[in-house]
Amino acid sequence: MSFTTIDRVGPRLNRSQLFVPGVRPQLFEKAAASDADVICLDLEDSVAPADKPKARANIIEGLKTVNFGTKSVSVRINGLDTAWCYRDVIDIVEQAGERLDLIMIPKVGVAADVYAIDMLISQAEMAVGRVKKMKLEVIIESVLGLNNIEAIAGSSKRLESLHFGSADYAASAGMRTTNIGGPNKDYVVLTDKSASGARDTHWSDLWHYVTVRMVAAARAHGLRPIDGPFGDYSDAEGFLAQARRSAVLGCEGKWAIHPSQVSLANDVFTPPAEEVAAAEAILKAMQEGTEKGMGAVSLNGKLIDLASIRQAEVIVGQMNMIRARTKA
Ligand code: COA
Ligand code: MG
């Protein structure tokens, strides 16, 4: 292990993050009643320019009146290059009360973007004597953001997670695709001819590189990496395939842009029962070993080392949060 240790951010369930446009306050209660781990009330791209002040007022009202239970609640503010961003931060922090957990910053390009929002939040928090410290999540959705991802990941003590926004990223990179978070028929490998002359087409994952980089940057700073949207919400199979790919690569959750995607994301990002049982068995064996004064123990003929205990603790910790949420 390196002498540089990684401190993980505090635990938070983030298997599914349901987006709700700030202009549809009638959906706030429905979102609160859903099974989503995080509800993200949106002021950015699902709200037309003329509706920004109204959406902001709706969200402030919703944060004061809707019972979001044990869910985490986030507000996605407008980008730093807009006329709305500063007022989003000031009004939300000063007027929405203590319920809000997170502010999501879109289109982050450089670490100073996060610094600037951190400063505004800090001032507004002090001004109103807010007790709970607001946390931050940022979307990596531009080539600039990707180039500066290391610095962004280390930019603020408030930062908890990095999210990948495929649609804006594709636009920023000039990618020739319009499918939000899904595959593209032109991003394929055509195999050489077999003995019979046949050739196969293998679809590839055009989001692989960015996802891997985001996971590495996030994990190296103890943050949660979260996969972004899958636009075709009528395609559950497609959503599951994409979510499973990002779970394999290390993501901890995925956005839901329609309520039908919430349970799909929760399923994929809940550790499988056999994995949980194995992790619990490891911790139990280690506990028994420690009580007998043994530093290393064996389970089913295999040595359990400290790494497997750390892995097991992550899985059991995650599962305990899920059980607590399901009971609540
Ligand atoms: N949160 C909570 N409930 C929602 C919801 C959401 N985001 N979207 C839809 N619903 C509800 C509807 O009110 C409806 O409820 P009902 O059965 O009680 O009538 C039910 O879920 C089915 O909705 P449906 O008719 O299929 O969807 P819609 O046409 O009303 O809305 C979208 C579809 C995509 C416009 C809507 O889901 C949406 O705005 N999603 C979020 C988009 C967003 O914020 N994007 C920014 C991040 S990429
Ligand atoms: Mg975006």
XYZ file of C-alpha atoms and ligand atoms in Angstrom:
377
model
C 0.000 0.000 0.000
C 1.191 3.490 -0.750
C 2.108 5.786 2.140
C -0.639 8.002 0.692
C -3.885 6.692 2.052
C -7.318 7.355 0.621
C -10.065 8.561 2.929
C -13.476 7.597 1.631
C -16.275 10.146 1.809
C -19.024 9.338 4.302
C -21.429 6.581 3.296
C -24.502 7.420 1.222
C -26.702 5.112 -0.827
C -26.573 6.230 -4.453
C -27.718 3.199 -6.460
C -30.396 5.210 -8.243
C -30.655 8.989 -8.658
C -34.060 10.105 -9.917
C -34.228 13.438 -11.756
C -37.272 15.643 -11.445
C -37.644 18.879 -13.434
C -38.093 21.849 -11.100
C -40.995 23.022 -13.264
C -43.084 19.944 -12.377
C -43.605 20.297 -8.609
C -46.500 17.815 -8.788
C -43.805 15.161 -9.338
C -41.884 15.982 -6.136
C -44.242 13.910 -3.924
C -44.161 11.036 -6.405
C -40.375 11.074 -6.456
C -40.322 11.173 -2.647
C -42.568 8.089 -2.590
C -40.368 6.199 -5.086
C -37.593 3.760 -4.213
C -34.841 6.065 -5.486
C -31.863 6.512 -3.178
C -31.257 10.103 -4.285
C -33.795 12.589 -5.642
C -32.295 15.306 -7.830
C -34.509 18.348 -8.286
C -33.367 19.945 -11.504
C -32.861 23.616 -12.301
C -30.643 23.027 -15.313
C -31.351 21.427 -18.666
C -34.877 20.147 -18.020
C -35.995 23.721 -17.301
C -36.487 26.307 -20.087
C -34.717 29.683 -19.578
C -37.940 31.600 -18.948
C -38.967 29.132 -16.234
C -35.778 29.244 -14.127
C -37.076 31.599 -11.387
C -40.335 29.634 -11.096
C -38.467 26.315 -10.899
C -36.206 27.725 -8.180
C -39.227 28.857 -6.159
C -40.911 25.435 -6.634
C -37.816 23.650 -5.381
C -37.437 25.894 -2.328
C -41.095 25.280 -1.490
C -40.760 21.525 -2.111
C -37.714 21.254 0.138
C -39.689 22.855 2.955
C -42.912 20.896 2.539
C -42.360 17.475 0.936
C -41.435 14.561 3.178
C -38.429 12.940 1.484
C -38.028 10.431 4.324
C -34.551 8.928 4.570
C -33.673 9.666 0.950
C -30.852 11.945 -0.030
C -31.993 15.089 -1.794
C -29.969 17.063 -4.314
C -30.543 20.139 -6.444
C -28.842 20.450 -9.816
C -27.973 24.116 -10.285
C -27.239 25.878 -13.561
C -23.693 26.030 -14.916
C -21.164 28.668 -13.929
C -21.376 30.332 -17.347
C -25.075 31.194 -16.972
C -26.983 34.125 -15.483
C -28.780 31.839 -13.000
C -26.010 29.954 -11.205
C -25.180 32.382 -8.361
C -28.835 32.952 -7.483
C -29.510 29.212 -7.584
C -26.865 28.699 -4.904
C -27.702 31.709 -2.731
C -31.483 31.292 -2.800
C -31.395 27.534 -2.267
C -28.908 27.635 0.614
C -30.460 30.667 2.276
C -34.139 29.797 1.830
C -34.592 26.042 1.502
C -33.796 25.045 5.081
C -31.733 22.152 6.362
C -33.296 19.262 4.408
C -31.149 19.533 1.280
C -28.127 17.209 1.320
C -26.362 17.916 -1.950
C -25.846 20.469 -4.674
C -24.969 19.063 -8.080
C -22.756 21.233 -10.288
C -23.118 20.516 -14.010
C -20.496 20.928 -16.758
C -17.563 21.343 -14.383
C -14.474 22.111 -16.468
C -11.759 23.061 -13.986
C -11.210 22.636 -10.247
C -11.802 26.366 -9.711
C -15.434 25.901 -10.803
C -15.986 23.776 -7.701
C -13.954 26.187 -5.564
C -16.175 29.067 -6.647
C -19.399 27.231 -5.745
C -17.871 26.017 -2.477
C -17.100 29.642 -1.595
C -20.657 30.806 -2.362
C -22.173 27.958 -0.348
C -19.824 28.649 2.564
C -20.799 32.318 2.683
C -24.531 31.582 2.409
C -24.314 28.835 5.042
C -22.595 31.208 7.458
C -25.077 33.994 6.723
C -28.088 31.853 7.700
C -26.329 29.696 10.310
C -27.004 26.468 8.429
C -25.997 23.566 10.674
C -25.760 20.697 8.185
C -22.822 21.093 5.820
C -23.962 20.976 2.194
C -22.199 18.331 0.117
C -21.372 18.523 -3.573
C -21.607 16.262 -6.590
C -20.236 17.228 -9.984
C -20.942 16.111 -13.510
C -18.049 15.369 -15.822
C -19.612 16.075 -19.194
C -17.091 17.979 -21.282
C -13.658 17.357 -22.732
C -12.335 20.122 -20.458
C -13.791 18.389 -17.415
C -12.295 15.093 -18.472
C -8.859 16.643 -19.055
C -8.937 18.184 -15.572
C -10.674 15.343 -13.807
C -7.853 14.650 -11.323
C -7.801 18.234 -10.068
C -11.603 18.369 -10.011
C -11.773 15.173 -7.932
C -9.516 16.791 -5.312
C -11.100 20.240 -5.448
C -13.291 20.431 -2.325
C -13.892 18.768 1.027
C -17.606 19.006 0.266
C -17.269 16.824 -2.839
C -18.769 13.326 -2.587
C -19.231 12.001 -6.108
C -18.353 12.303 -9.796
C -21.092 11.655 -12.363
C -20.678 11.003 -16.079
C -23.012 12.960 -18.363
C -22.833 11.229 -21.719
C -25.014 13.548 -23.840
C -23.201 16.792 -23.094
C -19.882 14.961 -23.207
C -20.661 13.639 -26.686
C -21.554 17.158 -27.846
C -18.391 18.601 -26.326
C -16.172 15.944 -27.919
C -17.872 16.230 -31.317
C -18.860 12.573 -31.149
C -21.134 11.465 -33.957
C -23.882 9.988 -31.813
C -27.215 11.178 -30.491
C -28.096 8.206 -28.305
C -27.970 9.290 -24.636
C -25.791 6.774 -22.818
C -26.488 3.908 -25.211
C -24.483 2.193 -27.949
C -23.922 3.247 -31.561
C -24.126 0.950 -34.564
C -20.992 2.528 -36.057
C -18.847 1.896 -32.973
C -18.141 -1.722 -33.768
C -15.323 -4.119 -34.524
C -15.658 -6.087 -37.743
C -13.809 -9.363 -37.366
C -11.538 -10.818 -40.015
C -13.091 -13.483 -42.191
C -13.335 -16.957 -40.684
C -12.381 -20.063 -42.719
C -15.886 -20.061 -44.206
C -15.612 -16.376 -45.091
C -18.048 -15.206 -42.403
C -17.438 -11.961 -40.539
C -18.922 -10.893 -37.217
C -19.785 -7.440 -35.972
C -19.055 -6.816 -32.293
C -20.664 -3.774 -30.739
C -18.308 -1.871 -28.459
C -18.965 0.459 -25.551
C -18.219 4.004 -26.673
C -18.494 5.260 -23.058
C -15.852 2.878 -21.743
C -12.852 5.213 -21.716
C -14.529 8.108 -19.921
C -16.185 5.793 -17.408
C -12.907 4.087 -16.532
C -11.135 7.431 -16.119
C -13.940 8.782 -13.972
C -13.952 5.707 -11.745
C -10.168 5.921 -11.257
C -10.217 9.665 -10.480
C -13.172 9.308 -8.120
C -11.871 6.269 -6.252
C -8.359 7.742 -5.952
C -9.964 10.627 -4.034
C -12.365 8.476 -2.025
C -15.391 9.704 -4.011
C -18.312 7.726 -5.439
C -18.366 7.296 -9.245
C -21.917 7.386 -10.636
C -23.024 6.583 -14.175
C -25.313 9.137 -15.821
C -28.449 8.893 -17.927
C -29.769 6.289 -20.349
C -32.168 8.250 -22.498
C -34.393 5.549 -23.999
C -36.521 4.855 -20.934
C -38.729 2.435 -22.848
C -35.705 0.115 -23.276
C -35.280 -1.622 -19.904
C -32.928 -4.260 -21.339
C -30.684 -1.586 -22.805
C -30.624 0.280 -19.480
C -29.727 -2.916 -17.595
C -26.922 -3.756 -20.010
C -25.395 -0.294 -19.651
C -25.841 -0.277 -15.866
C -24.195 -3.692 -15.535
C -21.225 -2.506 -17.618
C -20.701 0.518 -15.410
C -21.145 -1.598 -12.259
C -18.436 -3.973 -13.503
C -16.170 -0.961 -14.106
C -16.663 0.276 -10.520
C -19.600 2.690 -10.597
C -21.804 2.715 -7.527
C -25.057 3.810 -9.116
C -26.817 5.290 -12.114
C -29.240 8.081 -12.923
C -32.894 7.432 -13.558
C -34.538 9.932 -15.897
C -37.888 8.161 -15.542
C -39.327 6.342 -12.495
C -39.302 3.038 -14.418
C -35.478 3.071 -14.292
C -35.270 3.286 -10.477
C -35.837 -0.379 -9.659
C -33.560 -1.415 -12.541
C -30.716 0.651 -11.118
C -31.410 -0.503 -7.543
C -31.269 -4.148 -8.658
C -28.006 -3.794 -10.555
C -26.249 -1.812 -7.813
C -27.426 -3.936 -4.871
C -24.725 -6.491 -4.107
C -25.970 -9.988 -5.081
C -27.228 -12.124 -2.147
C -24.454 -14.705 -2.522
C -21.813 -11.938 -2.473
C -23.319 -10.525 0.739
C -23.488 -13.982 2.353
C -19.842 -14.641 1.449
C -18.786 -11.242 2.828
C -20.691 -11.807 6.072
C -19.100 -15.251 6.429
C -15.642 -13.705 6.010
C -16.276 -11.112 8.714
C -17.726 -13.742 11.068
C -14.747 -16.059 10.563
C -12.346 -13.189 11.139
C -14.198 -12.138 14.301
C -14.027 -15.705 15.662
C -10.345 -15.897 14.730
C -9.586 -12.639 16.515
C -11.367 -13.886 19.646
C -9.086 -16.944 19.594
C -6.036 -14.726 19.157
C -5.478 -15.675 15.495
C -4.488 -12.924 13.044
C -5.162 -14.925 9.895
C -7.936 -17.447 9.508
C -9.149 -19.827 6.855
C -12.661 -20.187 5.490
C -13.693 -23.127 3.305
C -10.033 -23.988 2.794
C -9.073 -20.445 1.720
C -6.906 -17.933 3.546
C -8.671 -14.734 4.472
C -6.295 -11.814 4.314
C -6.743 -8.192 5.241
C -7.700 -7.247 1.675
C -10.616 -9.662 1.634
C -11.760 -8.263 4.963
C -11.702 -4.714 3.583
C -13.690 -5.876 0.545
C -16.142 -7.703 2.786
C -16.603 -4.627 4.991
C -17.476 -2.503 1.954
C -20.107 -4.992 0.778
C -21.628 -5.533 4.232
C -21.615 -1.783 4.931
C -23.435 -1.143 1.643
C -25.945 -3.893 2.380
C -26.607 -2.561 5.881
C -27.476 0.842 4.396
C -29.818 -0.846 1.910
C -31.503 -2.855 4.691
C -31.937 0.283 6.780
C -33.474 2.094 3.789
C -35.845 -0.784 3.015
C -37.028 -0.872 6.645
C -37.526 2.911 6.853
N -40.273 11.783 -11.084
C -41.375 11.307 -10.468
N -42.463 10.849 -11.126
C -42.422 10.905 -12.462
C -41.310 11.394 -13.170
C -40.196 11.851 -12.431
N -39.109 12.337 -13.047
N -41.551 11.308 -14.495
C -42.779 10.786 -14.629
N -43.323 10.549 -13.411
C -44.643 9.946 -13.109
C -45.754 10.539 -13.942
O -46.349 11.635 -13.277
C -46.695 9.359 -14.061
O -47.390 9.217 -12.857
P -48.908 8.648 -12.815
O -48.794 7.216 -13.251
O -49.307 8.819 -11.388
O -49.681 9.496 -13.783
C -45.766 8.163 -14.161
O -44.554 8.581 -13.508
C -45.460 7.761 -15.592
O -44.955 8.873 -16.289
P -44.970 9.000 -17.885
O -46.324 9.446 -18.356
O -44.416 7.764 -18.471
O -43.910 10.152 -18.078
P -44.138 11.669 -18.531
O -44.502 11.684 -19.976
O -45.014 12.360 -17.543
O -42.651 12.250 -18.354
C -40.332 12.528 -18.824
C -41.554 11.666 -19.064
C -39.096 11.856 -19.426
C -40.533 13.916 -19.462
C -40.161 12.691 -17.282
O -39.997 11.404 -16.745
C -39.038 13.581 -16.862
O -39.163 14.778 -16.875
N -37.890 12.985 -16.414
C -36.780 13.709 -15.877
C -36.043 14.476 -16.962
C -34.894 15.243 -16.370
O -34.961 15.775 -15.284
N -33.800 15.308 -17.120
C -32.616 15.961 -16.669
C -31.544 14.967 -16.300
S -30.962 14.086 -17.710
Mg -25.795 17.723 -19.056
